[in-house]
Tab-separated table of C-alpha atoms in Angstrom:
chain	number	residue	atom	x	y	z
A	1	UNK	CA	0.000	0.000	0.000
A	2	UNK	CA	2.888	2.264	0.690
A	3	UNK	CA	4.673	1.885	-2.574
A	4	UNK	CA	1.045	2.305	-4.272
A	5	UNK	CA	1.069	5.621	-2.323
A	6	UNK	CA	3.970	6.749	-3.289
A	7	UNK	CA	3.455	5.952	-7.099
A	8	UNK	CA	0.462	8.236	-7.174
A	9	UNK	CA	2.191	10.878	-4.827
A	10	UNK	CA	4.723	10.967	-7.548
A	11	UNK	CA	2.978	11.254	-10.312
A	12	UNK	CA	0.228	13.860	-8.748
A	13	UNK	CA	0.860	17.446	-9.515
A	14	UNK	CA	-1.247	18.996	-6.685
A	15	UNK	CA	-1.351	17.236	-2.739
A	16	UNK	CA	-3.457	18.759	-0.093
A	17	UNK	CA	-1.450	20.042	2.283
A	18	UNK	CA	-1.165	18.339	6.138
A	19	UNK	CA	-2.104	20.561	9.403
A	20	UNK	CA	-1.641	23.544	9.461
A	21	UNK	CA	-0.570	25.694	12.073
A	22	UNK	CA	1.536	23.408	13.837
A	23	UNK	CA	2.383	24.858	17.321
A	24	UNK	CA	5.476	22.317	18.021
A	25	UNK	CA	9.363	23.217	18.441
A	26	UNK	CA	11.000	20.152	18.790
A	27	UNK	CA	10.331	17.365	16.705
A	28	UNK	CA	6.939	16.457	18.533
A	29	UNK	CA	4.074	16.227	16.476
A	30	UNK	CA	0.954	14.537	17.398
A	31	UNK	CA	-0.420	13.138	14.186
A	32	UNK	CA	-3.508	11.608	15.494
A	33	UNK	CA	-5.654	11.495	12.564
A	34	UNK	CA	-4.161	14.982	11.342
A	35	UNK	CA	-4.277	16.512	14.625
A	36	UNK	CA	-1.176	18.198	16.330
A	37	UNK	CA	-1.154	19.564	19.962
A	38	UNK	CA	0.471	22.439	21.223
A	39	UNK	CA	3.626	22.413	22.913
A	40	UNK	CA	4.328	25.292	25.719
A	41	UNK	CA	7.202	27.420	25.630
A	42	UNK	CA	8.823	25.526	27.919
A	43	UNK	CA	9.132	22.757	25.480
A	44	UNK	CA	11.718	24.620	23.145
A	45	UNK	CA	14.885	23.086	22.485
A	46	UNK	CA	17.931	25.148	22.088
A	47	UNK	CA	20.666	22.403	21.528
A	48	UNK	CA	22.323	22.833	17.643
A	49	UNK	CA	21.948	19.287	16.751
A	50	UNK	CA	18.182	19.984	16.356
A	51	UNK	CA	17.483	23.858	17.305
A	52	UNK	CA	16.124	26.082	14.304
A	53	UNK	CA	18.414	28.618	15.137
A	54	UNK	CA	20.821	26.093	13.084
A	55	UNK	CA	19.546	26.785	10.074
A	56	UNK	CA	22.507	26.787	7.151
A	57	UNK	CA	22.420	30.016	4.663
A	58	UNK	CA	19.264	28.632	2.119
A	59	UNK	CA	18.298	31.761	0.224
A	60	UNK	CA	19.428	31.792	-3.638
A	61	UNK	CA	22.721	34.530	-3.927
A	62	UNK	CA	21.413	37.529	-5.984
A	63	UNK	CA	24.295	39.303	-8.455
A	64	UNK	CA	22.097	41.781	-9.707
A	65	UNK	CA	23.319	45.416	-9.110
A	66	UNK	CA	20.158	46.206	-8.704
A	67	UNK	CA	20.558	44.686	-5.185
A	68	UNK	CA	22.876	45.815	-2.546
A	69	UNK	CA	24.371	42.936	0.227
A	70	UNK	CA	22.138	44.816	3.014
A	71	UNK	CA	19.227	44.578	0.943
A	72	UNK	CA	20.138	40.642	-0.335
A	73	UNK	CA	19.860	40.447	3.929
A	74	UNK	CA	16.713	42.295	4.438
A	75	UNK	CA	15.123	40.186	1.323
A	76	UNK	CA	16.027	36.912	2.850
A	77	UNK	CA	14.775	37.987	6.651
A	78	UNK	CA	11.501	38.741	5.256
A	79	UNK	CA	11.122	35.537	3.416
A	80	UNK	CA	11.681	33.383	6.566
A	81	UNK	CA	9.507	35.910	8.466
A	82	UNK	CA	7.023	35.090	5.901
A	83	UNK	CA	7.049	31.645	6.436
A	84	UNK	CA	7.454	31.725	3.087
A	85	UNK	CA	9.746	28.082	0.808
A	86	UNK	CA	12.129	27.754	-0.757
A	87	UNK	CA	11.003	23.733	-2.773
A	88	UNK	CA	6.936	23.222	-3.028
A	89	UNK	CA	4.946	21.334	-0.991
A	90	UNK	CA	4.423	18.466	-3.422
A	91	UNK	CA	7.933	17.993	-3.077
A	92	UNK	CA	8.246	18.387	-0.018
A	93	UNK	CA	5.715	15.944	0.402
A	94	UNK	CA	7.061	13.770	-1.764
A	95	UNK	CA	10.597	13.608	0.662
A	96	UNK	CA	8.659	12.637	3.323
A	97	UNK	CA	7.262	9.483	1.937
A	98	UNK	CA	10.548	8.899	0.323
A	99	UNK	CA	12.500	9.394	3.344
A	100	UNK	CA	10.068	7.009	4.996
A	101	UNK	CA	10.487	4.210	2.332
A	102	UNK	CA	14.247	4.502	2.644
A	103	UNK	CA	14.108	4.077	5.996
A	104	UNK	CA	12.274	0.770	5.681
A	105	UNK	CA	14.348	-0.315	3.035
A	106	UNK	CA	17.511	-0.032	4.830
A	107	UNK	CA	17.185	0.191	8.802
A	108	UNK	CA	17.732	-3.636	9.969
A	109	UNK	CA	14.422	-3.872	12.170
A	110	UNK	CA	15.242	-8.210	12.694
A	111	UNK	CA	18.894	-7.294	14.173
A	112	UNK	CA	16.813	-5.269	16.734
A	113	UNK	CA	14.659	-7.766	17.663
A	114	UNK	CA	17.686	-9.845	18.178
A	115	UNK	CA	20.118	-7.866	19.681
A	116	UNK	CA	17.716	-6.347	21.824
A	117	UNK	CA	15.807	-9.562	22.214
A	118	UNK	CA	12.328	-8.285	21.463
A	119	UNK	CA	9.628	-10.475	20.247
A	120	UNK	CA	8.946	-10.950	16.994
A	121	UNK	CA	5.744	-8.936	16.813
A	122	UNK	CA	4.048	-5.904	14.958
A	123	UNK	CA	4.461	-3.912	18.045
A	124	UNK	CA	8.295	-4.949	18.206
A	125	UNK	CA	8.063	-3.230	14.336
A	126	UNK	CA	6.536	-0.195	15.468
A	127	UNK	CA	8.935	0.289	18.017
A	128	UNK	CA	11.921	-0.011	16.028
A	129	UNK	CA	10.428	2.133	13.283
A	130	UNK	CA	9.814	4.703	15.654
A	131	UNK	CA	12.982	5.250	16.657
A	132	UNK	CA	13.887	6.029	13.765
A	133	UNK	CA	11.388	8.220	12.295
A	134	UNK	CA	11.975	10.462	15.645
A	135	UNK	CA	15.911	10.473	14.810
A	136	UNK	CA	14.207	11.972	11.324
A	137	UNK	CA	12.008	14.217	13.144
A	138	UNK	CA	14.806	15.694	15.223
A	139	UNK	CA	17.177	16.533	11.560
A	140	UNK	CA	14.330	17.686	10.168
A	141	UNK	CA	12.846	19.936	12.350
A	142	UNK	CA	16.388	21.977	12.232
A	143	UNK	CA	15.325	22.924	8.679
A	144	UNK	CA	12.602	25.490	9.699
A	145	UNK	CA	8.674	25.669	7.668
A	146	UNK	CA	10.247	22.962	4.891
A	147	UNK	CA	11.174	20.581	7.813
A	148	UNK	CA	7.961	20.829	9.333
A	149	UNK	CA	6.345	20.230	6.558
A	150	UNK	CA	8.172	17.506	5.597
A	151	UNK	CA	7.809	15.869	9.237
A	152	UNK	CA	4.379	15.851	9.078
A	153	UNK	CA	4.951	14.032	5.610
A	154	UNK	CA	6.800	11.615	7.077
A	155	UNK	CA	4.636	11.168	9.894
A	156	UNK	CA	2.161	10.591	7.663
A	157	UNK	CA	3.776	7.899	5.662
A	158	UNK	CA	4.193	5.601	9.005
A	159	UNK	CA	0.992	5.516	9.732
A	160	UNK	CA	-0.454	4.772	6.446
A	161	UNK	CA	2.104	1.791	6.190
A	162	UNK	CA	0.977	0.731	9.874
A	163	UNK	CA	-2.434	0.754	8.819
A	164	UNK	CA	-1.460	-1.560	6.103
A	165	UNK	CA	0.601	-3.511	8.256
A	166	UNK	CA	-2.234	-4.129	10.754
A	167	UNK	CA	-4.909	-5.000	8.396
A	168	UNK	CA	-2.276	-8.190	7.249
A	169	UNK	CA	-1.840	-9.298	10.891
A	170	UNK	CA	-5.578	-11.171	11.162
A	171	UNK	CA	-9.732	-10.874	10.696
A	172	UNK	CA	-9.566	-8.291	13.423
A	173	UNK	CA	-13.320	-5.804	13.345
A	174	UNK	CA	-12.318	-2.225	11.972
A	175	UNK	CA	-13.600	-1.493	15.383
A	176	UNK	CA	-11.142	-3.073	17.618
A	177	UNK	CA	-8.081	-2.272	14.802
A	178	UNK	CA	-8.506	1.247	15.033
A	179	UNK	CA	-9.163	1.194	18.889
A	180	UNK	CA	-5.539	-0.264	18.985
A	181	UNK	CA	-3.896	2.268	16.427
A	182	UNK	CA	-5.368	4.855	18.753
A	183	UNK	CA	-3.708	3.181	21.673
A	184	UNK	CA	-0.005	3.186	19.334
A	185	UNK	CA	-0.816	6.634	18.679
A	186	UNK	CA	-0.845	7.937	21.965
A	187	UNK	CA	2.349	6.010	23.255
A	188	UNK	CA	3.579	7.238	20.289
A	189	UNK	CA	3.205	11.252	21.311
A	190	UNK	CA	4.589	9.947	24.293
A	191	UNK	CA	7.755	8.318	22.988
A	192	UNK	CA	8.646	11.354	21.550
A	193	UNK	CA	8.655	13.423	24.789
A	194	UNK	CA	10.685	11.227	26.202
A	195	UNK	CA	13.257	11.084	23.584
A	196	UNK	CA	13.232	14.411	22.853
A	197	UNK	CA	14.044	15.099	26.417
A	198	UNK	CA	16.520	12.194	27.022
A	199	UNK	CA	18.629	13.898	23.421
A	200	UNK	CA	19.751	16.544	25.432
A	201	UNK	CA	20.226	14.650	28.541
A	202	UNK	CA	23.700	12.545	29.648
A	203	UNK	CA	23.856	8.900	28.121
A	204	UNK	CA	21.951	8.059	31.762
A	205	UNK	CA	18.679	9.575	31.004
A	206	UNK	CA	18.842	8.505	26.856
A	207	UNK	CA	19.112	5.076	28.523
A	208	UNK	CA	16.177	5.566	30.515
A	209	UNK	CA	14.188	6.326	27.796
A	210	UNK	CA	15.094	3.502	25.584
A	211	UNK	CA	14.535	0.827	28.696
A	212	UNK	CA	11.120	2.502	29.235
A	213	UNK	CA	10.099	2.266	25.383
A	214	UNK	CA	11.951	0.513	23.122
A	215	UNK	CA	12.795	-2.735	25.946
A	216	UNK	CA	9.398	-1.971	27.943
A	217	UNK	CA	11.490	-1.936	30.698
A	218	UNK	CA	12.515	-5.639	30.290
A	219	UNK	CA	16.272	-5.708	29.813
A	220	UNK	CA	18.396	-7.535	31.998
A	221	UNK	CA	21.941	-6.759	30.240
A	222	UNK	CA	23.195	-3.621	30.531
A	223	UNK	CA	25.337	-4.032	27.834
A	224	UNK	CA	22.562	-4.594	25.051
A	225	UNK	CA	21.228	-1.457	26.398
A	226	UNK	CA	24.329	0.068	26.061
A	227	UNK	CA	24.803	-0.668	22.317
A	228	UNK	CA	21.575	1.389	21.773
A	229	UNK	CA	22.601	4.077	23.393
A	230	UNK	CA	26.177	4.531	21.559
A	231	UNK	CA	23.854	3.848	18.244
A	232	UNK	CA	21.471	6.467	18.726
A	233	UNK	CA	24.288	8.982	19.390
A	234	UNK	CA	25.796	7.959	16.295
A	235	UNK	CA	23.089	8.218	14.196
A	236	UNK	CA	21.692	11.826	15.282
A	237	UNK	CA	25.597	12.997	15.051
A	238	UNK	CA	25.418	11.476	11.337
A	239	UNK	CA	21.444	12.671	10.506
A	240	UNK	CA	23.150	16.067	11.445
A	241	UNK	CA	26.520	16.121	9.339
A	242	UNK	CA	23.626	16.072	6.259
A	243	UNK	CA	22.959	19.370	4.348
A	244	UNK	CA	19.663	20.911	3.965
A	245	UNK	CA	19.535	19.471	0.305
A	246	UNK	CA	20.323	15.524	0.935
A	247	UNK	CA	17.608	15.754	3.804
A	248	UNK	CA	14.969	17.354	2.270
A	249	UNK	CA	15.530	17.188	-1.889
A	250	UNK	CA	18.203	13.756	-2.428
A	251	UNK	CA	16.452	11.643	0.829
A	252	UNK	CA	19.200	9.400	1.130
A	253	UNK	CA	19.897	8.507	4.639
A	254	UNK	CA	22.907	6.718	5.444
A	255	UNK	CA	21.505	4.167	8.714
A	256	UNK	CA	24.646	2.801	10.895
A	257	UNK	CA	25.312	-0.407	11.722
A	258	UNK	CA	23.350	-1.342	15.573
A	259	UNK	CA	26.211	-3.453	16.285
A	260	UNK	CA	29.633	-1.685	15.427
A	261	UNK	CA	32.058	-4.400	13.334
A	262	UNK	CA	35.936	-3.747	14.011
């Protein structure tokens, strides 16, 4: 269902846009059937792996003598005043399903559930993936309106492909199915508090976080712990040595090894 999605978002010239107004300033974003919640001021995040104020220099250089460097600068603060993008929203769109279907393609989720001894379940899937898509989040939300926009893209991709997923796991009533998609939802908004927190934390509380979620506090080696721990750190360090073009226009992400080879 995924790839049939992205076939037609592809090939479509015009995609409605996702919710607007999105009051969030870390990468939190409840997508509960294309709501989002507000996050209080409290919530903003200042630290440069993931802070808009580390935004790279974006704005097309104008040579024209018509323009002066001071007014180049006054240009370019208006249009992020504005709000205003640099790539369109169908592409931007378009990166956030692709971003989501390179993920898949190339984050290892059975060397999780080994390494990490997790059952072998959809919920052991969603719990992997999510981990991931918030590493996303975190890069992409340091890329301003476009980011945002192509978070909620993303966002949006997972939970058509869960959907998908779900309907393949049994004769389960629409009822009951969506009753428990509600219930992944809402640990889901939760997850990402607690990540988002933990990122800026010491290794400690970013252990914490993963025991709580990814383990459901059910891990009795420290050590297998550990190795997630040293692999999220590497990843976000990697996620943010990407320019603003290869995460939002090229959406190739490269996804290190969980267990490091000498």
């Amino acid at each position: 269902m995924l790839r049939n999605s992205l076939s037609r978002l592809l090939q479509s010239r015009r995609i409605t846009e996702p919710a607007r107004n999105v009051m969030v300033l870390s990468s939190l974003a409840s997508q509960k059937f294309g709501m989002c919640i507000p996050v209080s001021q409290s919530s903003f995040i200042t630290n440069t792996l993931w802070s808009t104020a580390y935004l790279p220099n974006t704005m097309p250089q104008y040579t024209s003598k018509r323009y002066s460097s001071t007014d180049a600068s006054l240009f370019k603060r208006f249009i992020k005043k504005m709000g205003l993008l640099k790539y369109s929203r169908t592409k931007l769109k378009r990166s956030g399903f692709l971003l989501y279907s390179d993920l898949t393609e190339k984050v290892r989720v059975d060397e999780f559930v080994e390494v990490c001894e997790l059952p072998d379940t959809f919920y052991s899937w969603f719990l992997v993936t999510e981990l991931h898509i918030w590493m996303l989040m975190v890069r992409l939300m340091a890329e301003g309106n476009e980011g945002r926009f192509t978070r909620n893209a993303l966002i949006e991709a997972l939970w058509e492909d869960a959907d998908a997923r779900s309907k393949k796991l049994g004769a389960a009533s629409l009822s009951i199915r969506k009753e428990q998609m509600e219930a992944i939802n809402s640990s889901f908004q939760a997850a990402l508090f607690g990540y988002d927190e933990a990122l800026i934390e010491d290794d400690r509380v970013l252990a914490g976080a993963l025991w709580r979620r990814l383990f459901s506090k059910k891990c009795e080696d420290p050590e297998r712990l550990e190795c997630c721990v040293h692999y999220v750190r590497r990843q976000i360090a990697l996620l943010d040595s990407l320019s603003r073009e290869e995460i939002l226009m090229d959406c190739k992400v490269k996804w290190v090894p969980l267990l490091e080879r000498d």
